[in-house]
Short mmCIF file of C-alpha atoms and ligand atoms in Angstrom, two decimals:
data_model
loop_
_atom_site.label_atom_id
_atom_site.label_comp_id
_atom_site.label_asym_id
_atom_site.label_seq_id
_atom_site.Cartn_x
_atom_site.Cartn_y
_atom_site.Cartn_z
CA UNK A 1 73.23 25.23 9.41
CA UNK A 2 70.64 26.57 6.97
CA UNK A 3 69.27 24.61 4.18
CA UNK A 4 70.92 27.16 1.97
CA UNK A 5 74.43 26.40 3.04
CA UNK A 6 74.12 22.45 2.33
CA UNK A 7 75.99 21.35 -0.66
CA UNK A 8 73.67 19.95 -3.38
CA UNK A 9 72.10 17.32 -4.93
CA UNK A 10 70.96 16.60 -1.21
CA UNK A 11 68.30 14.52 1.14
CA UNK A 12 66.10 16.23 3.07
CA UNK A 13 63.54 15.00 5.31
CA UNK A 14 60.67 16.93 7.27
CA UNK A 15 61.13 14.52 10.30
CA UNK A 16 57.23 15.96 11.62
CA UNK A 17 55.78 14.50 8.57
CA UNK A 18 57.69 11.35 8.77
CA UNK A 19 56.77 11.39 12.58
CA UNK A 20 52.83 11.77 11.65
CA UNK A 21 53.30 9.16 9.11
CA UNK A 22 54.49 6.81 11.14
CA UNK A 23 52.28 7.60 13.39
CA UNK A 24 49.32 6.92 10.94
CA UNK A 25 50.13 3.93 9.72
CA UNK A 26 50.62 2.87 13.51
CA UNK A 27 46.72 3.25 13.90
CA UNK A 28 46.23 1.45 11.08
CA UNK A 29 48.36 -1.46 11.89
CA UNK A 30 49.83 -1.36 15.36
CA UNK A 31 52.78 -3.30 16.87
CA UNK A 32 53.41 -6.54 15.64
CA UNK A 33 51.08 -6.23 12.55
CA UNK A 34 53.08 -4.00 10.98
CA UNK A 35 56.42 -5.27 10.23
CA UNK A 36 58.09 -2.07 8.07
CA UNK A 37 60.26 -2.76 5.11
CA UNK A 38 63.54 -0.61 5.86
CA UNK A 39 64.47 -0.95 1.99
CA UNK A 40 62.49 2.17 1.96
CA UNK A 41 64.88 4.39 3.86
CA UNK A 42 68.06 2.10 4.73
CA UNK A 43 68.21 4.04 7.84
CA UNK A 44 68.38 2.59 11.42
CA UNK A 45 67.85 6.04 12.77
CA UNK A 46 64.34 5.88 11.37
CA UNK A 47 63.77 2.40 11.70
CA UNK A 48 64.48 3.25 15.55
CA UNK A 49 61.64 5.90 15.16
CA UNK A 50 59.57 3.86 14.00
CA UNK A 51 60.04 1.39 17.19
CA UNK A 52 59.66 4.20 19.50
CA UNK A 53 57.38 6.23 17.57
CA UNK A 54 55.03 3.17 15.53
CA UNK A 55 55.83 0.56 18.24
CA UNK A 56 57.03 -1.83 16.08
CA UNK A 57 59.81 -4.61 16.47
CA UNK A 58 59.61 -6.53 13.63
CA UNK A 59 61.23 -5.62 10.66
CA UNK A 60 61.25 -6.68 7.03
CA UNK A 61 64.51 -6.54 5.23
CA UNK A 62 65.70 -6.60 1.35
CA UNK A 63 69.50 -7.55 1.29
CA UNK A 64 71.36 -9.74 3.72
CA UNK A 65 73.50 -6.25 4.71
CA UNK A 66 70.32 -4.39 5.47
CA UNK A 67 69.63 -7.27 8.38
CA UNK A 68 73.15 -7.20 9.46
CA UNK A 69 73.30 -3.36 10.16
CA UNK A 70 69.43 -3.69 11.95
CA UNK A 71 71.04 -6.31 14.45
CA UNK A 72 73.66 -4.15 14.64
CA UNK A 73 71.98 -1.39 15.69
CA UNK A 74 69.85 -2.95 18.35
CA UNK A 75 66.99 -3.17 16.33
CA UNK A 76 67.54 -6.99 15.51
CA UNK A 77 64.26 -8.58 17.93
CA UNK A 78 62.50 -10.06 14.68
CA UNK A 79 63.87 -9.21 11.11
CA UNK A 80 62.76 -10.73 8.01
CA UNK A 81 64.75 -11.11 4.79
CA UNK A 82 61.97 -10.78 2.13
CA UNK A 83 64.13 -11.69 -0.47
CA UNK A 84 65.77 -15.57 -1.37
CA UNK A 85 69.35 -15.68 -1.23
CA UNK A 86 71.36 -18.68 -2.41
CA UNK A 87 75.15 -16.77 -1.06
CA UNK A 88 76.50 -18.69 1.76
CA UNK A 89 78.84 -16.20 2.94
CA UNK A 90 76.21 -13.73 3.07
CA UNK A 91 73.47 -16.40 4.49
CA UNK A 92 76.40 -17.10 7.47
CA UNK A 93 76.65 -13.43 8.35
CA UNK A 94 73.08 -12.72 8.96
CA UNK A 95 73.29 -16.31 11.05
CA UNK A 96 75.94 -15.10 12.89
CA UNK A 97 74.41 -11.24 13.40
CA UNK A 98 73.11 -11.89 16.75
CA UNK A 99 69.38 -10.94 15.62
CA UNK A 100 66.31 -13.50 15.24
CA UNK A 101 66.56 -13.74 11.67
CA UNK A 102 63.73 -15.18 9.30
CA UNK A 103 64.88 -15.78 5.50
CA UNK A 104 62.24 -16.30 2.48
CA UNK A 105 62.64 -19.44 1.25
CA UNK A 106 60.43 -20.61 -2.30
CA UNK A 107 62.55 -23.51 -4.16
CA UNK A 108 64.90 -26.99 -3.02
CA UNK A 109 67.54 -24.74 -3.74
CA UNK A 110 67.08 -21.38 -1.07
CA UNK A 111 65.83 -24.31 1.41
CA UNK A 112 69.29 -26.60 1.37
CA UNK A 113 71.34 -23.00 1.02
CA UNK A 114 69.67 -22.20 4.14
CA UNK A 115 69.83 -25.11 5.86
CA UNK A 116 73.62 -25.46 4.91
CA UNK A 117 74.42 -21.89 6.37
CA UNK A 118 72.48 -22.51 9.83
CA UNK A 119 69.43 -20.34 9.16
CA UNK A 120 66.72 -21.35 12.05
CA UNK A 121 63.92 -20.10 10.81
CA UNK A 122 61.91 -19.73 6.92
CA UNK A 123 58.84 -18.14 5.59
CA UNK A 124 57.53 -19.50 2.81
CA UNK A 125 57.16 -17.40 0.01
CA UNK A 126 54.42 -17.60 -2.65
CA UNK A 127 53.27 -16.34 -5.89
CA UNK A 128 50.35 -13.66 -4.95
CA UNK A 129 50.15 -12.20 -9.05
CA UNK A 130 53.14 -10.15 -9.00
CA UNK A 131 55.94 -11.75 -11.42
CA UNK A 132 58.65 -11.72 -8.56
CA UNK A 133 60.30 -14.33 -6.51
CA UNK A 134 57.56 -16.76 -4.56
CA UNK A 135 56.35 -20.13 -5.37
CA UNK A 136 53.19 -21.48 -6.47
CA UNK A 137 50.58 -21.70 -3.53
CA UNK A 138 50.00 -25.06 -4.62
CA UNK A 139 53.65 -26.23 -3.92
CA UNK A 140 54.03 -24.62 -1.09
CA UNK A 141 53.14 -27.25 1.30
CA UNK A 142 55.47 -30.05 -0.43
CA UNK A 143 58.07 -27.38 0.16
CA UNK A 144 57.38 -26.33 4.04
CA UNK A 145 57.75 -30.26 4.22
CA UNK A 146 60.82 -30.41 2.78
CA UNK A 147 62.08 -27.18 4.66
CA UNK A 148 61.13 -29.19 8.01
CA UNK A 149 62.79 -32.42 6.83
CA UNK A 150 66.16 -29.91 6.68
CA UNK A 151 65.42 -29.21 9.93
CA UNK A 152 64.36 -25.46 9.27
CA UNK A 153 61.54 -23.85 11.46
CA UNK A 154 59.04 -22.89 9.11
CA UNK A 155 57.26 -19.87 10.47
CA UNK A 156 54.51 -19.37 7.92
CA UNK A 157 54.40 -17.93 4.71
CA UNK A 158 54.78 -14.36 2.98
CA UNK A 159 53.87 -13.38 -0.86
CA UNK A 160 53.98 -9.36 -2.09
CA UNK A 161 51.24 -8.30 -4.10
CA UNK A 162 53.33 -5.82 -5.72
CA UNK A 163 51.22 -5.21 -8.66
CA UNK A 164 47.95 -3.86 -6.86
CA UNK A 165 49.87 -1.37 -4.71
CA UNK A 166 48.71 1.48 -7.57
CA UNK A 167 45.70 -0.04 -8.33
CA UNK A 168 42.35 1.75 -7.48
CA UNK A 169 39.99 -0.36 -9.72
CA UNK A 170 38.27 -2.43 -7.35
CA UNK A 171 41.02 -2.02 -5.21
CA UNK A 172 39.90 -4.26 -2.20
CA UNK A 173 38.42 -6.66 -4.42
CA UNK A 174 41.43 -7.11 -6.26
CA UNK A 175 43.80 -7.46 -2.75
CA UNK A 176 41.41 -9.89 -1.44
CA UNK A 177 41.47 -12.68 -4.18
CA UNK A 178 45.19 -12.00 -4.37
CA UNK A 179 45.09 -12.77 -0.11
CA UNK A 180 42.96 -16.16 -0.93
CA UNK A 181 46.33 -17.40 -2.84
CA UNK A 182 48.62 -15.94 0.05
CA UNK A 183 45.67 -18.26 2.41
CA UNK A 184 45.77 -21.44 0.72
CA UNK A 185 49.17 -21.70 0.81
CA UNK A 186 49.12 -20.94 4.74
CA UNK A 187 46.97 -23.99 5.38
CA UNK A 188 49.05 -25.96 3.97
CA UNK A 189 52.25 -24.65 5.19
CA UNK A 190 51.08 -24.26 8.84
CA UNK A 191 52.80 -21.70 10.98
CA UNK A 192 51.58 -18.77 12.64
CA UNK A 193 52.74 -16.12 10.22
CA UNK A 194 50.89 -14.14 7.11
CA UNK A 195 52.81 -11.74 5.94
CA UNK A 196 52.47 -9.14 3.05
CA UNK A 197 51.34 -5.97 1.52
CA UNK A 198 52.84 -2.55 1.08
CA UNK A 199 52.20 1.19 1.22
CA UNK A 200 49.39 1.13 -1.43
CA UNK A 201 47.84 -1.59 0.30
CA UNK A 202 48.09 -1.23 3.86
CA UNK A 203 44.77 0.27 4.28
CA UNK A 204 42.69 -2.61 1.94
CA UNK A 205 44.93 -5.14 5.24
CA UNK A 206 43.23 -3.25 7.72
CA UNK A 207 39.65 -4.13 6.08
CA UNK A 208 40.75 -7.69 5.11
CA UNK A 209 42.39 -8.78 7.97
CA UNK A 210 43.75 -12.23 6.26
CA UNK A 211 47.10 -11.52 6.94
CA UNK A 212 48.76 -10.59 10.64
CA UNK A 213 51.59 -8.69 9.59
CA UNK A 214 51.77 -5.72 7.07
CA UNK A 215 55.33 -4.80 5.34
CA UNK A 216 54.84 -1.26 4.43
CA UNK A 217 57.70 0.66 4.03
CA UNK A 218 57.58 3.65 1.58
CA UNK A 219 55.07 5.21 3.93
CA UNK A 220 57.50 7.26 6.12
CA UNK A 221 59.25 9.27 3.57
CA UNK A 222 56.51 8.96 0.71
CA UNK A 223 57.38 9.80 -3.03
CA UNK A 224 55.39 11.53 -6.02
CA UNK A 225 53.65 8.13 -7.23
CA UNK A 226 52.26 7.50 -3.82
CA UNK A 227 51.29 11.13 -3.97
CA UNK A 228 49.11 10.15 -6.65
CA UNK A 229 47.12 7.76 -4.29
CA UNK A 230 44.61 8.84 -1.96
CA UNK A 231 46.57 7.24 1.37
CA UNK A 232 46.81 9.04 4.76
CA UNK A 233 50.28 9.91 4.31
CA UNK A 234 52.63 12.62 3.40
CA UNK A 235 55.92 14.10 1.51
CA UNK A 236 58.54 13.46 3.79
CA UNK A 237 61.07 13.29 1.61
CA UNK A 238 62.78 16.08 -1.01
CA UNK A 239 66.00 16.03 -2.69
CA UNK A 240 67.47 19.57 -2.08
CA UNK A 241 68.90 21.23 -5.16
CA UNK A 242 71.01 24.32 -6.74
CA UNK A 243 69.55 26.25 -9.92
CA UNK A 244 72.29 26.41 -12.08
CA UNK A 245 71.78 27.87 -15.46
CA UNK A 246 68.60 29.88 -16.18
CA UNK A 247 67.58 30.18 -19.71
CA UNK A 248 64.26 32.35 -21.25
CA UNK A 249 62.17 29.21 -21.51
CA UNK A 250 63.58 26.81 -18.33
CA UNK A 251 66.06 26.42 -15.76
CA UNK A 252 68.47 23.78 -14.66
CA UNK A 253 69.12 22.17 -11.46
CA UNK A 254 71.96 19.84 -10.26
CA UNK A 255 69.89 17.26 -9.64
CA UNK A 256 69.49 14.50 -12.13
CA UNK A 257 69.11 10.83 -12.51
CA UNK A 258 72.19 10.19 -10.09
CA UNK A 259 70.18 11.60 -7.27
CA UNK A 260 66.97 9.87 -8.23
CA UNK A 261 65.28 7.15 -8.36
CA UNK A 262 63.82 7.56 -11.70
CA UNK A 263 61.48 3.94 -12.57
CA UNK A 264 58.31 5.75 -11.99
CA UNK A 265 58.86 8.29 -14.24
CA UNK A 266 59.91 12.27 -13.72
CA UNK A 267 60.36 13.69 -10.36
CA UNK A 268 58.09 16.69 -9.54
CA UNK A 269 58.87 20.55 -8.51
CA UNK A 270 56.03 22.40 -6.89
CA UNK A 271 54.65 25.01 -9.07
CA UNK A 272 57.06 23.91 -12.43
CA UNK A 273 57.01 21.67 -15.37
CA UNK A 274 59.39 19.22 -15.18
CA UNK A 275 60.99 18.26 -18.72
CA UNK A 276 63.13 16.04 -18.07
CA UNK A 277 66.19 14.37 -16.21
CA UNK A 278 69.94 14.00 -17.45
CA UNK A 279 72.68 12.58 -15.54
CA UNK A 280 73.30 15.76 -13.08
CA UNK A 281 70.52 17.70 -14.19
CA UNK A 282 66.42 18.18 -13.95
CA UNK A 283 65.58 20.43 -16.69
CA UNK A 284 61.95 22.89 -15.55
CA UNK A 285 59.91 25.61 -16.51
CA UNK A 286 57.15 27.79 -14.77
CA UNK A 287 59.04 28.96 -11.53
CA UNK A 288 59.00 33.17 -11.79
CA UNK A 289 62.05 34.88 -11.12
CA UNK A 290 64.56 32.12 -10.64
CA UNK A 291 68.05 33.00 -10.88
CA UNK A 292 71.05 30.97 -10.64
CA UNK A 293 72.26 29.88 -7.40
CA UNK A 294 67.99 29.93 -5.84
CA UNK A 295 67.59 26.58 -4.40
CA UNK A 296 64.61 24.16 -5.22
CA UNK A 297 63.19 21.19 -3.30
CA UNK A 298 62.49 17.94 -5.95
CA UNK A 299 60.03 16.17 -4.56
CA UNK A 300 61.09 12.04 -6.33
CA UNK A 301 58.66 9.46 -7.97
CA UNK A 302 59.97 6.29 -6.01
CA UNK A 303 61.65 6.73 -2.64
CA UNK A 304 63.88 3.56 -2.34
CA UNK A 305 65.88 3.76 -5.74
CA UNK A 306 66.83 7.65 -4.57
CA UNK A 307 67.84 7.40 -0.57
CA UNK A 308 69.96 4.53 -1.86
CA UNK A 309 71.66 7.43 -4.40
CA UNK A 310 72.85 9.21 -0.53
CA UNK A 311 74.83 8.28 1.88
CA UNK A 312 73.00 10.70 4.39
CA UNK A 313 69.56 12.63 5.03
CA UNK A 314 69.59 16.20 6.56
CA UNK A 315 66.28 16.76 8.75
CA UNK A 316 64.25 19.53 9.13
CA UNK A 317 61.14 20.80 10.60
CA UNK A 318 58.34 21.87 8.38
CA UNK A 319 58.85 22.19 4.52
CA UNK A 320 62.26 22.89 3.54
CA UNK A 321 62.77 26.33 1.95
CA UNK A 322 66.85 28.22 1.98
CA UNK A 323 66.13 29.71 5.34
CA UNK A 324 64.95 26.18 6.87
CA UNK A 325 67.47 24.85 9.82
CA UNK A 326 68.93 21.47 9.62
CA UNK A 327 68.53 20.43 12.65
CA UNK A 328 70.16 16.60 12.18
CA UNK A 329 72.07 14.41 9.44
CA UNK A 330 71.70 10.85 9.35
CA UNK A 331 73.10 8.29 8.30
CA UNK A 332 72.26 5.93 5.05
CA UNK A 333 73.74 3.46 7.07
CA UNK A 334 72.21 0.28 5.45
CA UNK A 335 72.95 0.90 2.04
CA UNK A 336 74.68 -2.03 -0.11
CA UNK A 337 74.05 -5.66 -0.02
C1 PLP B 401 58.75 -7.89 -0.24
C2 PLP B 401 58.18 -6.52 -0.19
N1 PLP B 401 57.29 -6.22 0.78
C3 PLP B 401 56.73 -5.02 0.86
C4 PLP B 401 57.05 -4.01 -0.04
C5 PLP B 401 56.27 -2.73 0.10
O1 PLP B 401 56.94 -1.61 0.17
P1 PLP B 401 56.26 -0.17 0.00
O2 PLP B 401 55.56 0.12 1.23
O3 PLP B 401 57.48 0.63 -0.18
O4 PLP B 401 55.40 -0.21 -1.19
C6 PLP B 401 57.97 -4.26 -1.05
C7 PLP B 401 58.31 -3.22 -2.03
O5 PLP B 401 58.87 -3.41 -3.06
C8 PLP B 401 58.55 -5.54 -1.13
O6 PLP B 401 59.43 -5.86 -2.08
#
């Protein structure tokens, strides 16, 4: 099949760029010091790529499901669940997955929910500057004690520095003094594990070295406010669309706001102006001699929000254009929670 016979709005990956992005970041932050986020791409297919590809067996995980289907899948050696969870029914499944399964843990509450469901082993996780889930560094000792007294092993800690993964003012600076939070609460928690960072960041890890696992995970597929960052890595990742009206001043294609992960703002077309998005549509201007029915590859602003839109990626050597072969479709095969 040719890229012009897929039905539209549609994923497409260029599984070479993916490849040399995975690849990239493995030099950066090999094996066990990278520990991907598979939120990016809720696909085990590429999560397996990036074992056998990246070398890397640990893997950091969003929702509770997204563990489940790793373990699943064979790719269950070391997974992480980044995120607190306080459902028991969902806290007893990953237990019960067959993987070695690590849960974030920052309040009394996600410790005895834990504890109650069997969960062996807890991170710790801390407030690094980002308003998201994590404790105060200060408390996090009382609470690795109290995780211990509930008979939880307490691995370490994690924290996600969310807010400095678009920041280029002082850039390293700014990573570092959010890492001396992330390393005052590891004293006191004890444990052998650091864990944080991102796509944006990865790069300021390698320099700082304070933490011994890095979970990147928008790297692979990459989206347009990534782009905007000078990082080593490339657009993997387009949602395939029809043009279907043409008008003197723009055109339309079936690929709106259902198909994208819109948070960081417009998606991009190469060579247009992009309006604006509606539900089923992306509204351009500035492509010469479109007519209805020419196919157009959107290129989104944030990966995660848009694979979890599919329920499958079609993959392709080289950038996609009509005459491109598919040569694969994969599954979206973590999606849900
Ligand atoms: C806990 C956690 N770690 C790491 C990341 C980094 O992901 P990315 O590489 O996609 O920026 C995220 C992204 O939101 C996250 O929530």
């Amino acid at each position: 099949m040719r890229l012009a016979d897929l039905a539209t709005p549609a994923l497409v990956v260029d599984v070479d760029v993916a490849q040399a992005n995975i690849t990239t970041m493995a030099e950066l932050h090999p094996g066990a010091r990278l520990r991907p986020h598979v939120k990016a791409h809720k696909c085990t297919l590429l999560a397996r790529m990036q074992r056998d590809v990246g070398g890397h067996r640990t893997f950091t995980c969003a929702t509770p499901r997204e563990v489940v289907g790793m373990a699943a899948a064979g790719l269950g050696d070391d997974l992480l669940l980044a995120n607190e969870t306080l459902d028991d029914g969902r806290l007893r499944k990953m237990v019960e997955c067959g993987g070695r399964v690590t849960v974030a843990v920052d309040s009394r509450d996600t410790i005895e929910a834990a504890a109650r469901a069997g969960v062996g082993e807890v991170l710790v996780d801390v407030d690094v500057g980002l308003p998201r889930c994590g404790c105060g560094p200060e408390v996090a000792g009382a609470l690795a004690d109290r995780a211990r007294q509930a008979g939880l092993v307490v691995r370490g800690v994690m924290g996600y520095e969310g807010h400095l993964q678009m920041e280029t003012d002082d850039h390293v600076a700014k990573v570092a003094s959010s890492m001396e939070l992330l390393q005052r609460a590891a004293l006191d928690v004890g444990g052998d594990v650091i864990s944080t960072g991102g796509t944006g960041t990865a790069v300021a890890h390698a320099e700082l070295s304070v933490a011994n696992e890095v979970q990147a995970g928008s790297y692979v597929l990459m989206d347009s406010q990534y782009g905007t960052r000078d990082l080593p890595f490339r657009q993997a990742l387009f949602v395939w669309a029809t043009v279907i009206s043409v008008s003197e001043r723009y055109a339309v294609a079936d690929c709106g706001l259902k198909a994208l992960g819109m948070d960081h703002g417009n998606p991009t077309i190469a060579g247009a102006q992009v309006w604006f998005c509606s539900d089923e549509h992306v509204t351009f201007s500035g492509l010469a001699g479109l007519r209805p029915g020419h196919r157009i590859a959107v290129v989104p602003a944030h990966v995660d929000p848009t694979v979890a839109y599919h329920d499958r990626m079609h993959l392709v050597h080289g950038p996609p254009g009509a005459d491109t072969e598919v040569v694969d479709t994969w599954e979206v095969d973590l999606r849900g929670w």
